[in-house]
XYZ file of C-alpha atoms in Angstrom:
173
model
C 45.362 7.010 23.887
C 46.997 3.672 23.187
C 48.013 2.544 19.859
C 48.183 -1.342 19.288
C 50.128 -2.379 16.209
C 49.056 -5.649 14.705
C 52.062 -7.306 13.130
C 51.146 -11.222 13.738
C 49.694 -12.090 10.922
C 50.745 -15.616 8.959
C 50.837 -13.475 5.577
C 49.634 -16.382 3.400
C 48.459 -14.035 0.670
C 52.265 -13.457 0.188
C 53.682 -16.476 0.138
C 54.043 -16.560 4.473
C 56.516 -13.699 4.289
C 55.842 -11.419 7.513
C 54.402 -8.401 5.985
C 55.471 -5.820 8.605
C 59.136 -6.276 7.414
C 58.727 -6.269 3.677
C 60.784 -3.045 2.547
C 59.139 -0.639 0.341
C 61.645 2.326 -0.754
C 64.362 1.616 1.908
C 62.282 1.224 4.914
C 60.112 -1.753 5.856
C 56.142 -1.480 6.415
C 56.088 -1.275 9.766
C 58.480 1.562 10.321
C 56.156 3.772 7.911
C 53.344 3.249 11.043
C 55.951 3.957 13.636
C 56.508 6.958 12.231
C 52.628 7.703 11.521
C 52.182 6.756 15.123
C 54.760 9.206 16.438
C 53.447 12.010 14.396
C 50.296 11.279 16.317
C 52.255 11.454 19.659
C 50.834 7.782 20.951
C 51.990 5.246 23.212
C 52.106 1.910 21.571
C 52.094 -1.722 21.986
C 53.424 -3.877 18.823
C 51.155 -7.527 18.647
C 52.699 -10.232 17.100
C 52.571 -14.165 17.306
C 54.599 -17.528 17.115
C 54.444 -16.529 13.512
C 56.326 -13.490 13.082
C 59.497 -13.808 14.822
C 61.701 -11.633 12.545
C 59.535 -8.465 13.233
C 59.155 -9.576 16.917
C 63.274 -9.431 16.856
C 63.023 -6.262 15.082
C 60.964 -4.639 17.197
C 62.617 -5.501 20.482
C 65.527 -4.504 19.208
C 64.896 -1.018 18.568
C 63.549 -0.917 22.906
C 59.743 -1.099 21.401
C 56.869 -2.536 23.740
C 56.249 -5.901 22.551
C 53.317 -8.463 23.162
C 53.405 -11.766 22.125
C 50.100 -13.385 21.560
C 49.493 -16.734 20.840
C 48.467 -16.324 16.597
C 44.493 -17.406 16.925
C 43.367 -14.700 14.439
C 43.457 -11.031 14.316
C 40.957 -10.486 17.086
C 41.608 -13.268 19.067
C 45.244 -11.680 19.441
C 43.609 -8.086 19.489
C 41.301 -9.161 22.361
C 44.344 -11.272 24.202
C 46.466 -7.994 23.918
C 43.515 -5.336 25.423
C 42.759 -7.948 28.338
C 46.574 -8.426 28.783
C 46.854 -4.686 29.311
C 43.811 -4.052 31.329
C 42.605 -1.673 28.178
C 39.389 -0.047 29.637
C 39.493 3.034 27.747
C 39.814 4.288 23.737
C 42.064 2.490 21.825
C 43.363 2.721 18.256
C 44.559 -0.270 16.726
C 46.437 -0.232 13.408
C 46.968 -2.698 11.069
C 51.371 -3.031 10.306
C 51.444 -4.249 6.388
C 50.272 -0.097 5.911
C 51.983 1.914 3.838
C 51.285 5.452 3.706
C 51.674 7.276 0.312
C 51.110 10.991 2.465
C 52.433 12.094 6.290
C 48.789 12.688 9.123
C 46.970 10.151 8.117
C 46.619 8.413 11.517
C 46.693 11.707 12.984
C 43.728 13.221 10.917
C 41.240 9.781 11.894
C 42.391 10.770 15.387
C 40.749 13.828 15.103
C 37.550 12.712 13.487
C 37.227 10.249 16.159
C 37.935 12.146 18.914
C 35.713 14.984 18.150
C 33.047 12.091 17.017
C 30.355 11.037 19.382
C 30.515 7.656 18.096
C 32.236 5.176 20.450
C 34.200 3.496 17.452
C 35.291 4.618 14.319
C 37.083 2.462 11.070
C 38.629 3.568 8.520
C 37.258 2.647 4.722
C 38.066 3.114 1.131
C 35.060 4.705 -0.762
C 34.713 1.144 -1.868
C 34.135 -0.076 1.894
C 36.902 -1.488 1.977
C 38.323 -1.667 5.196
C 42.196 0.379 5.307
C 43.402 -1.327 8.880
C 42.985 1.997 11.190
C 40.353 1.954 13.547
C 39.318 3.143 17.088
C 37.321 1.343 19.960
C 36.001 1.515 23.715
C 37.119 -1.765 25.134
C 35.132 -1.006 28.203
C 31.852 -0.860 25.465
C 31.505 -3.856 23.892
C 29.783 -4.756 20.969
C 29.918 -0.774 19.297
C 28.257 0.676 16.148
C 30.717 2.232 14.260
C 31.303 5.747 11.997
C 33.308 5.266 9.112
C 36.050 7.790 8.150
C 36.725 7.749 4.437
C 40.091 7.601 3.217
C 41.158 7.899 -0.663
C 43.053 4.648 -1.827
C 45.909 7.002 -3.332
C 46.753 7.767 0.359
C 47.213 4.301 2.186
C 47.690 1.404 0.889
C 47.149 -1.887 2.397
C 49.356 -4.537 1.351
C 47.211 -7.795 1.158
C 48.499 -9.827 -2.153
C 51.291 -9.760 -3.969
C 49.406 -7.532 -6.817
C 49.524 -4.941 -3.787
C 53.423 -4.829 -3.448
C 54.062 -4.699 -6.882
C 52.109 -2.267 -8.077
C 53.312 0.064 -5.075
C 56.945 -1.158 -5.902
C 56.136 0.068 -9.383
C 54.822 3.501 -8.038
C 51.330 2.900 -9.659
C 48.377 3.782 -7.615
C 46.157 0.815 -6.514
């Protein structure tokens, strides 16, 4: 299965800072997914746009796959990136301002998922909350989804700058 990253975001919750290379504890959000994504043992593509051109350096740098899409929106650049790679299979596509408090996460959803008979599958915070993991069938369409709860002590998505300093300041969100 194919992992797509999504690091193109504009990030204008934080003051247009690129989220995926905002350093939490010596190593910047998107190198916690890397690793989360090698754990899982999956090929993946990193997404990101005329407006992230630090992590786009980053990333090429360290002889990662990289896809530039043009910055319409998060699926508009999801959708340019699975039609750009002829994606006609399962996919799991992972949001990059992540940062995981415990090792499996990603690998544990790919379990559920796989052994699901749903065609997609998101994860959610018991609020319903959406985390920023989820799996799809390109080939499908339009798909209902199952939801695979995850505890907010586990992941935490960094959306506003409340986010990053209450991880920064090791309190649970």
């Amino acid at each position: 299965m194919l992992a797509i990253v999504m690091c193109g975001g504009r990030g204008s919750r934080l003051g247009f800072v690129e989220k995926p290379m905002i350093s939490v504890g010596g190593k910047r959000l998107v190198e916690g997914v890397m690793e989360e994504l090698e754990l899982a043992g999956l090929e993946t593509v990193f997404v990101t746009s005329p407006f992230t051109p630090e992590t786009e350096r980053f990333l090429r740098e360290m002889g990662l796959e990289v896809f530039r899409a043009d910055g319409g929106g998060y699926m508009h650049d999801l959708r340019q990136a699975v039609f750009e790679y002829r994606i006609l299979e399962p996919v799991l596509n992972v949001n990059s301002d992540l940062y995981f408090r415990e090792r499996g996460i990603i690998l544990r959803f790919l379990r559920a998922y796989l052994t699901s008979s749903s065609p997609a599958m998101s994860a959610v915070f018991p609020s319903g909350r959406r985390v920023g993991i989820n799996a799809f069938d390109p080939a499908l369409g339009e798909q209902r989804e199952e939801k695979f709860i995850i505890e907010e002590s586990r992941v935490i998505n960094i959306d506003t700058p409340g986010d990053l300093e209450r991880l920064r300041d090791g309190r649970v969100l």
